[in-house]
CSV table of C-alpha atoms and ligand atoms in Angstrom, one decimal:
chain,number,residue,atom,x,y,z
A,1,MET,CA,21.7,19.5,-15.1
A,2,ALA,CA,22.1,23.2,-16.2
A,3,GLN,CA,20.7,25.8,-13.8
A,4,GLU,CA,18.4,27.1,-16.6
A,5,THR,CA,16.9,23.6,-17.0
A,6,ARG,CA,16.5,23.3,-13.3
A,7,ASP,CA,14.5,26.5,-13.2
A,8,LYS,CA,12.4,25.4,-16.1
A,9,HIS,CA,11.2,22.2,-14.4
A,10,GLU,CA,11.1,23.6,-10.9
A,11,HIS,CA,7.4,24.4,-11.1
A,12,LEU,CA,6.8,20.7,-11.9
A,13,VAL,CA,8.1,19.8,-8.5
A,14,ARG,CA,5.4,19.0,-5.9
A,15,VAL,CA,6.5,19.5,-2.3
A,16,ASP,CA,4.1,18.6,0.4
A,17,SER,CA,6.2,17.1,3.1
A,18,SER,CA,3.8,18.1,5.9
A,19,SER,CA,1.3,15.5,4.8
A,20,GLU,CA,3.6,12.5,4.3
A,21,LYS,CA,1.7,10.4,6.8
A,22,GLU,CA,-1.8,11.0,5.6
A,23,SER,CA,-3.7,8.4,3.6
A,24,LEU,CA,-3.8,9.1,-0.1
A,25,LEU,CA,-5.5,5.9,-1.3
A,26,LYS,CA,-7.6,3.5,0.6
A,27,VAL,CA,-8.9,0.2,-0.8
A,28,ASP,CA,-11.5,-1.8,1.1
A,29,ASN,CA,-12.3,-5.4,0.2
A,30,LEU,CA,-11.7,-4.9,-3.4
A,31,GLN,CA,-12.8,-7.6,-5.8
A,32,LYS,CA,-12.5,-7.9,-9.6
A,33,TYR,CA,-14.2,-10.9,-11.1
A,34,TYR,CA,-14.6,-11.9,-14.7
A,35,PRO,CA,-17.7,-13.9,-15.5
A,36,ILE,CA,-17.3,-17.3,-17.2
A,37,LYS,CA,-20.1,-18.0,-19.7
A,38,GLY,CA,-21.0,-21.4,-21.0
A,39,GLY,CA,-23.8,-23.6,-22.3
A,40,PHE,CA,-26.2,-23.0,-25.2
A,41,PHE,CA,-27.5,-19.7,-23.9
A,42,ARG,CA,-24.0,-18.5,-22.8
A,43,ARG,CA,-25.2,-18.1,-19.3
A,44,LYS,CA,-22.8,-17.2,-16.5
A,45,ILE,CA,-21.5,-20.4,-15.0
A,46,GLY,CA,-18.8,-19.0,-12.7
A,47,ASP,CA,-16.2,-16.3,-12.1
A,48,VAL,CA,-12.5,-15.9,-12.6
A,49,LYS,CA,-11.6,-14.3,-9.3
A,50,ALA,CA,-8.6,-12.2,-10.5
A,51,VAL,CA,-8.8,-10.0,-7.4
A,52,ASP,CA,-10.6,-11.7,-4.6
A,53,ASN,CA,-10.3,-9.5,-1.6
A,54,ILE,CA,-7.7,-6.7,-1.1
A,55,SER,CA,-7.6,-4.0,1.5
A,56,LEU,CA,-4.8,-1.4,1.4
A,57,ASP,CA,-4.0,2.0,2.7
A,58,LEU,CA,-1.3,4.0,0.8
A,59,LYS,CA,0.2,6.9,2.7
A,60,ARG,CA,1.0,10.1,0.8
A,61,GLY,CA,4.7,10.0,-0.4
A,62,GLU,CA,5.3,6.3,0.3
A,63,THR,CA,6.3,3.6,-2.1
A,64,PHE,CA,4.3,0.4,-1.7
A,65,GLY,CA,5.6,-2.7,-3.4
A,66,LEU,CA,3.0,-5.3,-4.5
A,67,VAL,CA,4.5,-8.6,-5.3
A,68,GLY,CA,3.5,-12.1,-6.3
A,69,GLU,CA,4.0,-14.8,-9.0
A,70,SER,CA,2.4,-14.2,-12.5
A,71,GLY,CA,-1.3,-14.8,-12.4
A,72,CYS,CA,-1.7,-13.7,-8.8
A,73,GLY,CA,-3.8,-10.7,-9.7
A,74,LYS,CA,-1.4,-7.9,-9.0
A,75,SER,CA,-1.7,-6.2,-12.4
A,76,THR,CA,-5.5,-6.5,-12.3
A,77,ALA,CA,-5.4,-5.0,-8.8
A,78,GLY,CA,-3.3,-2.1,-10.1
A,79,ARG,CA,-5.6,-1.4,-13.0
A,80,THR,CA,-8.7,-1.7,-10.9
A,81,ILE,CA,-7.3,0.7,-8.2
A,82,THR,CA,-6.6,3.3,-11.0
A,83,ARG,CA,-10.1,2.7,-12.3
A,84,LEU,CA,-8.9,1.5,-15.7
A,85,PHE,CA,-11.1,-1.5,-14.8
A,86,LYS,CA,-14.4,-1.3,-13.0
A,87,PRO,CA,-14.4,-3.1,-9.6
A,88,THR,CA,-16.8,-6.0,-9.1
A,89,ALA,CA,-17.2,-5.1,-5.4
A,90,GLY,CA,-15.4,-3.2,-2.6
A,91,LYS,CA,-14.5,0.5,-2.3
A,92,ILE,CA,-11.7,2.7,-3.4
A,93,PHE,CA,-11.1,6.1,-1.8
A,94,PHE,CA,-8.7,8.7,-3.1
A,95,GLU,CA,-7.9,11.7,-0.8
A,96,GLY,CA,-11.0,10.6,1.2
A,97,LYS,CA,-13.3,10.7,-1.8
A,98,ASP,CA,-15.1,7.5,-3.0
A,99,ILE,CA,-13.9,6.9,-6.6
A,100,THR,CA,-15.3,3.4,-6.9
A,101,ASN,CA,-18.1,4.3,-9.3
A,102,LEU,CA,-16.9,7.5,-10.9
A,103,ARG,CA,-17.8,7.9,-14.5
A,104,GLY,CA,-17.6,10.4,-17.3
A,105,SER,CA,-15.9,13.7,-16.6
A,106,GLU,CA,-15.3,12.9,-12.9
A,107,LEU,CA,-13.4,9.7,-13.9
A,108,ARG,CA,-11.5,11.7,-16.6
A,109,ASN,CA,-10.5,14.3,-14.0
A,110,LEU,CA,-9.1,11.5,-11.8
A,111,ARG,CA,-6.6,10.7,-14.5
A,112,GLN,CA,-4.8,13.9,-13.7
A,113,ASP,CA,-4.0,12.6,-10.2
A,114,ILE,CA,-3.5,8.9,-10.9
A,115,GLN,CA,-1.2,7.7,-13.7
A,116,MET,CA,0.2,4.4,-14.8
A,117,VAL,CA,3.6,3.3,-16.1
A,118,PHE,CA,3.3,0.1,-18.0
A,119,GLN,CA,5.6,-2.9,-18.4
A,120,ASP,CA,6.1,-2.7,-22.1
A,121,PRO,CA,7.1,0.9,-22.9
A,122,TYR,CA,7.0,0.3,-26.7
A,123,ALA,CA,3.4,-1.0,-26.7
A,124,SER,CA,2.2,1.9,-24.6
A,125,LEU,CA,3.8,4.6,-26.9
A,126,ASN,CA,2.2,5.6,-30.2
A,127,PRO,CA,5.0,4.8,-32.8
A,128,LYS,CA,3.7,7.4,-35.2
A,129,MET,CA,4.0,10.3,-32.8
A,130,MET,CA,7.2,12.2,-31.9
A,131,VAL,CA,8.2,12.0,-28.3
A,132,GLY,CA,7.4,15.7,-27.7
A,133,SER,CA,3.9,15.1,-28.8
A,134,ILE,CA,3.5,11.9,-26.8
A,135,VAL,CA,4.5,13.7,-23.6
A,136,THR,CA,2.5,16.8,-24.4
A,137,GLU,CA,-0.7,15.0,-25.4
A,138,PRO,CA,-2.1,14.5,-21.8
A,139,ILE,CA,-1.3,18.1,-20.9
A,140,ILE,CA,-3.2,19.4,-23.9
A,141,ASN,CA,-6.1,17.0,-23.2
A,142,PHE,CA,-6.6,18.5,-19.8
A,143,LYS,CA,-5.5,22.1,-20.1
A,144,GLY,CA,-6.0,22.8,-23.8
A,145,GLY,CA,-3.5,25.0,-25.8
A,146,SER,CA,-0.9,24.0,-28.3
A,147,GLU,CA,2.2,21.9,-28.2
A,148,LYS,CA,4.3,25.1,-28.5
A,149,LYS,CA,2.9,26.5,-25.3
A,150,TYR,CA,4.3,23.5,-23.3
A,151,LYS,CA,7.4,22.9,-25.3
A,152,ASP,CA,9.9,24.3,-22.7
A,153,GLU,CA,8.1,22.4,-19.9
A,154,VAL,CA,8.2,19.1,-21.8
A,155,ILE,CA,11.9,19.5,-22.8
A,156,ALA,CA,12.7,20.1,-19.2
A,157,LEU,CA,10.8,17.0,-18.2
A,158,LEU,CA,12.5,14.9,-20.8
A,159,GLU,CA,15.9,16.1,-19.6
A,160,ARG,CA,14.9,15.4,-16.0
A,161,VAL,CA,14.1,11.7,-16.8
A,162,GLY,CA,17.5,11.4,-18.5
A,163,LEU,CA,16.7,12.0,-22.2
A,164,PRO,CA,18.6,14.4,-24.5
A,165,GLU,CA,16.9,17.6,-25.5
A,166,ASP,CA,16.6,16.4,-29.1
A,167,ALA,CA,14.5,13.5,-27.9
A,168,TYR,CA,11.5,15.9,-28.4
A,169,TYR,CA,11.8,15.5,-32.1
A,170,LYS,CA,12.4,11.8,-32.3
A,171,TYR,CA,10.2,8.7,-32.5
A,172,PRO,CA,9.9,5.9,-30.0
A,173,HIS,CA,11.7,3.4,-32.3
A,174,GLU,CA,14.8,5.5,-32.2
A,175,PHE,CA,15.3,4.7,-28.5
A,176,SER,CA,16.5,1.8,-26.5
A,177,GLY,CA,14.1,-0.1,-24.2
A,178,GLY,CA,15.4,1.8,-21.1
A,179,GLN,CA,15.0,5.1,-22.9
A,180,ARG,CA,11.5,4.2,-24.0
A,181,GLN,CA,10.6,3.5,-20.4
A,182,ARG,CA,11.9,7.0,-19.5
A,183,ILE,CA,9.6,8.4,-22.2
A,184,GLY,CA,6.7,6.5,-20.5
A,185,ILE,CA,7.7,7.9,-17.1
A,186,ALA,CA,7.8,11.5,-18.5
A,187,ARG,CA,4.4,11.0,-20.0
A,188,ALA,CA,3.0,9.7,-16.7
A,189,LEU,CA,4.6,12.7,-14.9
A,190,ALA,CA,3.4,15.3,-17.4
A,191,LEU,CA,0.2,16.1,-15.5
A,192,LYS,CA,2.0,16.1,-12.1
A,193,PRO,CA,0.0,13.2,-10.7
A,194,LYS,CA,-0.2,12.4,-7.0
A,195,LEU,CA,-0.1,8.6,-7.5
A,196,ILE,CA,1.7,6.5,-10.0
A,197,VAL,CA,1.0,2.8,-10.4
A,198,ALA,CA,4.1,1.3,-12.0
A,199,ASP,CA,3.2,-2.2,-13.3
A,200,GLU,CA,6.4,-4.3,-13.7
A,201,PRO,CA,8.2,-1.2,-15.1
A,202,VAL,CA,11.6,-2.8,-15.4
A,203,SER,CA,10.8,-6.5,-16.1
A,204,ALA,CA,11.0,-6.0,-19.9
A,205,LEU,CA,14.4,-4.3,-19.7
A,206,ASP,CA,17.9,-5.7,-19.7
A,207,VAL,CA,19.3,-6.3,-16.2
A,208,SER,CA,22.0,-3.7,-16.9
A,209,VAL,CA,19.4,-0.9,-17.3
A,210,GLN,CA,16.9,-2.0,-14.7
A,211,SER,CA,18.8,-0.4,-11.8
A,212,GLN,CA,19.1,2.9,-13.7
A,213,VAL,CA,15.3,3.1,-14.2
A,214,LEU,CA,14.7,2.0,-10.6
A,215,ASN,CA,17.0,4.7,-9.3
A,216,LEU,CA,15.2,7.3,-11.6
A,217,LEU,CA,11.8,6.3,-10.2
A,218,LYS,CA,13.1,6.5,-6.6
A,219,GLU,CA,14.6,10.0,-7.3
A,220,LEU,CA,11.4,11.2,-8.9
A,221,GLN,CA,9.3,9.8,-6.2
A,222,GLN,CA,11.1,11.9,-3.6
A,223,GLU,CA,11.5,15.0,-5.8
A,224,PHE,CA,7.8,15.1,-6.8
A,225,ASN,CA,6.5,13.7,-3.5
A,226,LEU,CA,4.8,11.0,-5.5
A,227,THR,CA,3.0,8.1,-4.0
A,228,LEU,CA,4.1,5.0,-5.9
A,229,LEU,CA,2.4,1.6,-6.1
A,230,PHE,CA,5.2,-0.5,-7.5
A,231,ILE,CA,4.0,-3.9,-8.9
A,232,ALA,CA,6.6,-6.6,-9.5
A,233,HIS,CA,7.0,-10.4,-9.5
A,234,ASP,CA,10.5,-10.1,-8.1
A,235,LEU,CA,10.9,-9.4,-4.4
A,236,SER,CA,14.5,-8.4,-4.7
A,237,VAL,CA,13.4,-5.5,-7.1
A,238,VAL,CA,10.8,-4.1,-4.8
A,239,LYS,CA,13.0,-4.4,-1.7
A,240,HIS,CA,15.2,-1.4,-2.7
A,241,MET,CA,12.2,0.7,-3.8
A,242,SER,CA,9.6,0.2,-1.2
A,243,ASP,CA,8.7,1.5,2.3
A,244,ARG,CA,6.2,-1.2,2.7
A,245,ILE,CA,5.5,-4.4,0.8
A,246,GLY,CA,2.3,-6.4,0.2
A,247,VAL,CA,2.5,-10.0,-1.0
A,248,MET,CA,-0.3,-11.3,-3.2
A,249,TYR,CA,-1.4,-14.9,-3.8
A,250,LEU,CA,-4.3,-16.0,-5.9
A,251,GLY,CA,-6.1,-12.6,-5.8
A,252,ASN,CA,-5.6,-12.1,-2.0
A,253,LEU,CA,-3.1,-10.1,0.0
A,254,VAL,CA,-1.4,-12.7,2.3
A,255,GLU,CA,1.1,-10.4,4.1
A,256,VAL,CA,1.8,-6.7,4.5
A,257,ALA,CA,4.7,-5.2,6.4
A,258,GLY,CA,7.5,-2.7,6.3
A,259,ALA,CA,10.1,-3.6,3.6
A,260,GLU,CA,12.9,-4.4,6.2
A,261,GLU,CA,10.6,-6.4,8.4
A,262,ILE,CA,9.2,-8.6,5.7
A,263,TYR,CA,12.7,-9.5,4.7
A,264,GLN,CA,14.0,-10.1,8.2
A,265,ASP,CA,10.9,-11.7,9.6
A,266,PRO,CA,8.5,-13.1,7.0
A,267,LYS,CA,5.5,-14.7,8.6
A,268,HIS,CA,3.5,-16.2,5.8
A,269,PRO,CA,4.8,-19.5,4.5
A,270,TYR,CA,4.4,-18.2,0.9
A,271,THR,CA,6.5,-15.0,1.7
A,272,GLN,CA,9.1,-17.3,3.4
A,273,ALA,CA,9.3,-19.4,0.2
A,274,LEU,CA,9.7,-16.3,-2.0
A,275,ILE,CA,12.4,-14.8,0.2
A,276,SER,CA,14.3,-18.1,0.4
A,277,ALA,CA,14.5,-18.1,-3.4
A,278,ILE,CA,16.4,-14.8,-3.5
A,279,PRO,CA,20.1,-15.4,-4.2
A,280,MET,CA,22.3,-14.3,-1.2
A,281,PRO,CA,25.3,-12.2,-2.0
A,282,ASP,CA,27.2,-13.7,0.9
A,283,PRO,CA,28.0,-17.4,0.2
A,284,ARG,CA,28.4,-18.1,4.0
A,285,ASN,CA,24.6,-17.4,4.3
A,286,LYS,CA,23.3,-20.9,3.7
A,287,SER,CA,19.6,-20.4,4.6
A,288,LYS,CA,17.6,-23.2,3.2
A,289,ARG,CA,15.6,-22.7,0.0
A,290,ILE,CA,11.9,-23.6,0.4
A,291,ILE,CA,10.7,-25.2,-2.9
A,292,LEU,CA,7.1,-24.4,-3.8
A,293,SER,CA,5.4,-27.5,-5.1
A,294,GLY,CA,3.0,-27.3,-8.1
A,295,ASP,CA,1.7,-24.3,-9.9
A,296,VAL,CA,-0.6,-21.5,-8.8
A,297,PRO,CA,-4.1,-22.9,-8.9
A,298,SER,CA,-6.6,-21.4,-11.3
A,299,PRO,CA,-8.4,-18.3,-10.0
A,300,GLN,CA,-11.5,-19.9,-11.8
A,301,ASN,CA,-11.5,-22.7,-9.2
A,302,PRO,CA,-9.5,-21.6,-6.2
A,303,PRO,CA,-8.9,-24.1,-3.4
A,304,VAL,CA,-11.4,-24.2,-0.5
A,305,GLY,CA,-10.0,-23.0,2.8
A,306,CYS,CA,-6.6,-21.2,2.6
A,307,PRO,CA,-5.9,-20.6,-1.1
A,308,PHE,CA,-2.2,-21.5,-0.5
A,309,HIS,CA,-2.8,-24.8,1.3
A,310,PRO,CA,-2.1,-27.2,-1.7
A,311,ARG,CA,1.5,-25.8,-1.9
A,312,CYS,CA,2.1,-24.9,1.7
A,313,HIS,CA,5.0,-26.5,3.6
A,314,LYS,CA,3.3,-25.8,6.9
A,315,ALA,CA,-0.2,-26.8,6.0
A,316,MET,CA,-2.4,-28.2,8.8
A,317,PRO,CA,-5.6,-30.2,8.5
A,318,GLU,CA,-7.8,-27.2,9.1
A,319,CYS,CA,-6.1,-25.2,6.3
A,320,SER,CA,-8.2,-27.0,3.7
A,321,GLU,CA,-11.4,-26.0,5.5
A,322,LYS,CA,-11.1,-22.5,6.9
A,323,LYS,CA,-10.0,-19.4,5.0
A,324,PRO,CA,-7.7,-17.2,7.1
A,325,GLN,CA,-8.2,-13.4,7.3
A,326,LEU,CA,-5.5,-10.7,7.1
A,327,LYS,CA,-4.7,-10.0,10.8
A,328,GLU,CA,-2.2,-7.8,12.5
A,329,VAL,CA,0.5,-9.8,14.3
A,330,ASN,CA,2.9,-6.9,15.0
A,331,PRO,CA,2.2,-3.2,14.6
A,332,GLY,CA,2.0,-2.6,10.9
A,333,HIS,CA,2.6,-6.2,10.1
A,334,ARG,CA,-0.5,-8.2,8.8
A,335,VAL,CA,-0.6,-11.8,7.9
A,336,SER,CA,-3.3,-14.1,6.5
A,337,CYS,CA,-2.4,-17.5,7.9
A,338,LEU,CA,-4.1,-19.8,10.4
A,339,LEU,CA,-0.8,-20.3,12.2
A,340,TYR,CA,-1.2,-16.8,13.6
A,341,GLU,CA,-4.9,-16.9,14.4
B,1,SF4,FE1,-0.1,-22.6,5.2
B,1,SF4,FE2,-2.3,-23.1,6.6
B,1,SF4,FE3,-1.1,-20.8,6.8
B,1,SF4,FE4,-2.4,-21.3,4.6
B,1,SF4,S1,-3.3,-21.1,6.7
B,1,SF4,S2,-0.4,-20.4,4.8
B,1,SF4,S3,-2.0,-23.5,4.4
B,1,SF4,S4,-0.2,-22.8,7.4
């Protein structure tokens, strides 16, 4: 990158290394339920428990990977944490402030600090707007002024995410999927947020460009001292990105540990099954694949006891009666399984 461009975007860089260990986001017993209505009077007859009970603590500057099969509630959790969805119960704290019930201008102001990168970059970009306008729009919304005022800043940002300078004057359809995701990342960065929730940011992309976008996110995370909540269904994708990993099953967190530890020593039978399914680059490594039987049960009617018991290869009689709680088994390693209680 040219020195001039570096200088232009230097002011975008957020450096706050002294506070890397402090908590940025804390989530306590978060629930997000959707009511099911039925009968003649459309009365509530039940709930879809998309997020049943999640507690998390994201440290400033870390990347936390949230993984699980589709339908496990991870995307709903991401959107509820960012307050795009209203929580049903539980608490969310951002920089120590309770943001669970923020509304109006306070909620709007929160958008400066918490941004999202979505799975489908094309659907999240207005096809009728030029890229320069797309990336400048959130800045104008918060700070006022004209596009011209922020043009140099936005061009520097576009270059930083790997787009050419003339991208400013082009439309989203003129770019490839990977480039569109770079536009989405530039838009998310425009307000210099503290937290980015990236919801399956590479799963719609060709395998060949996935690693480029992942590397870019990793670089930006360090350069901007971002805290990143990285949501994915693929454990092998989050491994290279994350400092810590949380595994979700049927709206619940079932295991949380450091990225290395969870791969080397997975405790929960579900995590063990997910890790056993990752192809090993070394053919001499013949660890046995654990096949998960059946599908994820409906969150409308989750199993009694441990939500994983109908599919668990280590299930015991008490697993269909008692619901395990997330408990620490090693420092920083929490598991929700009766085998460890
Ligand atoms: Fe399996 Fe029982 Fe542990 Fe649930 S509590 S994961 S069913 S062993």
